[in-house]
Amino acid sequence: MASELAVLCLLLLHSGAHGFGILPGKSQSHLEITESAILNVVVSVCRDLAQAEGADFTFPSQPYTTEAVAVACNAKKSSKRFQLALTSVILRNVRVDLRHALNGSFHFDEEMFVQGRRIIAEGVQAVKASNKQENFEAAREKLGEILHPLQDFYSHSNWVELGNKFPNSNLIRSDTSIGNLAEKSRATCRNCEGDDCTNNILEDVIAEGILTSGYFGIVPIVSTKPKGKCSHGGGVDQTSTIEPKGGINKDEFESNHGHLHTEAANMAIAATGQLLDDVRRAAGDRAFLQMMGISKGSSKALCFVIDTTKSMSDDIEAVRDVTSSIINSEVGTENEPSTYILVPFNDPELGPLTKTTDPQVFKNVINSLSATGGGDDEELSLSGLQMALSAVPLNSEIFLFTDAPAKDKHLKSAVIALIERTQTVVNFMITDSTVTNRRILRDNIRRQRAITTSDAQVYRDLAQASGGQAIEVTKTELPVATSIITESTSSSLVTLLQAARNPGKMENFFFRVDGTITNPRVYITGQSVTFTLISPNGESQQSTDTTGSLITASQSVGNFRTLRIKTEVGQWEIRMMSTNPYTLKVIGQSSIDFLFDFVEASQGPFTGYDALDTRPRAGVNGTLLVTLTGSDSGTLTEVTLVESRGSKEVNGVLESQGSGNFLVRVDQMPSEEFVVRVKGKDGSSSSGVFQRQSPTSFRASNVTITADSNPILVPGTLFSVPFSVTTSGTGGNFTIRATNNQQRFNSVSPTSLILVSGNSTDGTVNITAPLNTPSGTDFTMTIEAEAPGGADTNYVMLRFSVLNTVTDFTQPVCQLLKLSNCSGACNSTWELSVRVSDGDGGVGVERVSLKQGNGSLNTSPDAENANITLVSYRASCCSPDMELLAVDRVGNVGLCFYSLKESSPDALSSSTKVTQSLFLFLSTLVLGLHVTTQGGIQ
């Protein structure tokens, strides 16, 4: 299925990759298989939610797109975040071919069925654990990684040749048999007859249902395989020239078994859907959709990082007020935040982090905050910010409240790295800086103290890097300044212009308001800043003018000024006339925006592009992947890298990949901080031309740092992350800093490395998570390398998940206790009592819900055994069917079906019902069977 994300073909400029192709074309690719399955499952979940809530639902037109599916789910404002989530899964899927190209266990090559299944099954456990902790970014990354080997199983093994019509459901479980595996000594293939390999698998292998897969190697002479074994096949596979010659892969129509490509690809789609459905059932429908970036409301997070020392009582009260206002006015609307995050800090206390989707829970936590302690001059503000940045969804906005300097200034570069990687805006609400004094009590002597200019500059620098504001006000002015928080809750906010000048200078800035923009606003920070605003028709208004038609509302508080300007389509100009430092930002609301990431050519055995976890290289050419969102008819005409603190620009060369996606190449990455600006045309708008800009600033570096490690950490076990540092600049003694957002995790790493220009030096970070760390906890590790004198720095940011060893692989089971008779009349009822347990060795039942049925369900724990749940159900006799969904504490899912229509009271066994449900689900997934109604997420 060709679709909007087909553009990821920049990752897809693969030549000779083994696995379903990455480049969309005649053959189905990993990209298309993954996208198709996810879109189908999301549609299925939204339909089921609508039906459960009595709402109508309309299936979107085929082929599905993220925009159309979000609309069908009644979550149009989630379309950008949905696309971001889908892209994240696909990028991690594609990355497997680039980083694990020759590891057969990731591709089910060389009959590595046990190893491949282990990767998938452990990955499923990690995804479920991350979802349980609402760590959706970690869940998406792991999901993408395990979908690759799952899909490759159907192309690289002989599962399809054995005549199987349904996926191998045992691939996602660790306690079952994958199948009848071929012995190492057993021959499985014969030579192909010329180019015809349709019958090269031996007849006895087929007849006995023996499972095999092809061997693969790319190094001439060295690559080999056991006698009589099948090869993967293809031009790069050196084993395919060793007898038995040929191969059995079904990656493309032109592959040795390409005649079965369509069957293998459809089976991979169905298997992907089956795994997603298992994850969905374990998480619940709402949490599953949130993992995929779809939620009611704005899909944005409301995130506060708050200093809780004694002098902050007024600030905390202001946060309470704005939180109450947002929750009371936005819950149930399209601007309701999807996630609420709070990180309190002082010194020495930090956290705990609260992350919830329940607005009342968040409100209660905010109301429980108290300002106590304090007295020290500095607080752990950057540690709190680091913790928040590691928890927020990508493209979020954070508000940090403090009246004290940062005690942990050494974290500044690590925080900037997190800002760059998450593209998150950070706003600092600073009270008692140079405006007023903060009174503290120390040694029974009252004295006055204010945040100095140099201390406040740390916050200003971080705000500027993220595209946020450093708002400096008195405590009495703070409630007025918090109006910016209410304005930020809309998920459709876009940046039209952003610039910072320090020292300030007279300069003319231009921005464009297009026909899709509403509520345009100008934010200015700085002392004694003057300007002239000029509209597209030439009308002007001075900053000192109290009247005028261009500025419809103006508000000044502290160093912050906000302007609401007239919505007039065309190019605007603002002439800044101040020599004092200032920042300028112009925003508005629009559905049209863009996503992007920096990518680089793979250094592995196959050509391709991989998304960077680090800064791009300075002074050389660079590549970006840019995706236009919110417009099916729009196109980009220009992508430019613009210096954040200057006027230098580097234009990119665009290569359209279709459906609003572009590969952008620049001749030389800027040496200074820069933002990404795009211009384009929207076919649905009368104004035609639009302009958008990334709020986050980025940097390039002459330092290259790489790291890669298993993304799953076991509590209590030493975990090593090897890394490598190279510089193309001057060598010397480089400072190394390894930080993570989990304060309790013990970490040891080198503090310096000697580098020679052009050569690499290796190091290792060792970290241990405490034994009591909950499964699903994720943490980010940032490894920084700083050149002598701080002249250059780079980082690599990695995300890991903690997973406790799982020994329970059995699904919950049901025991029928009572089933009442029914007279058959609709005005009468029937009743059911069931005992749900997790077996003798199980970890216990966590949740029982009604998957099918129109009756009332009640659950309660067994008085004698907390691991057992008692279920009672009552329904009309005209609703004779019911199905329970039971989930244990590690995410194993059981289904129990009962029906009055069956001759036996305990109608179908759980396994029989699972098989029937799977058949219906896969039929819908592959064949696209739809029923049209109306509605979506409410």
XYZ file of C-alpha atoms in Angstrom, residues 45 60 101 116 120 138 181 243 258 266 343 425 515 551 776 915:
16
model
C -9.771 -0.067 18.018
C -12.074 6.158 6.259
C 22.212 -6.570 8.907
C 14.609 -14.836 16.683
C 10.247 -10.953 19.640
C 10.032 3.469 24.707
C 12.458 -27.330 13.480
C 25.348 -26.180 -3.472
C 9.093 -14.259 -5.418
C -0.012 -10.560 3.578
C 8.262 17.207 38.612
C 9.847 23.913 24.104
C -5.088 31.594 5.115
C -2.375 45.082 17.516
C 8.547 -0.804 32.242
C -8.772 -19.100 17.288
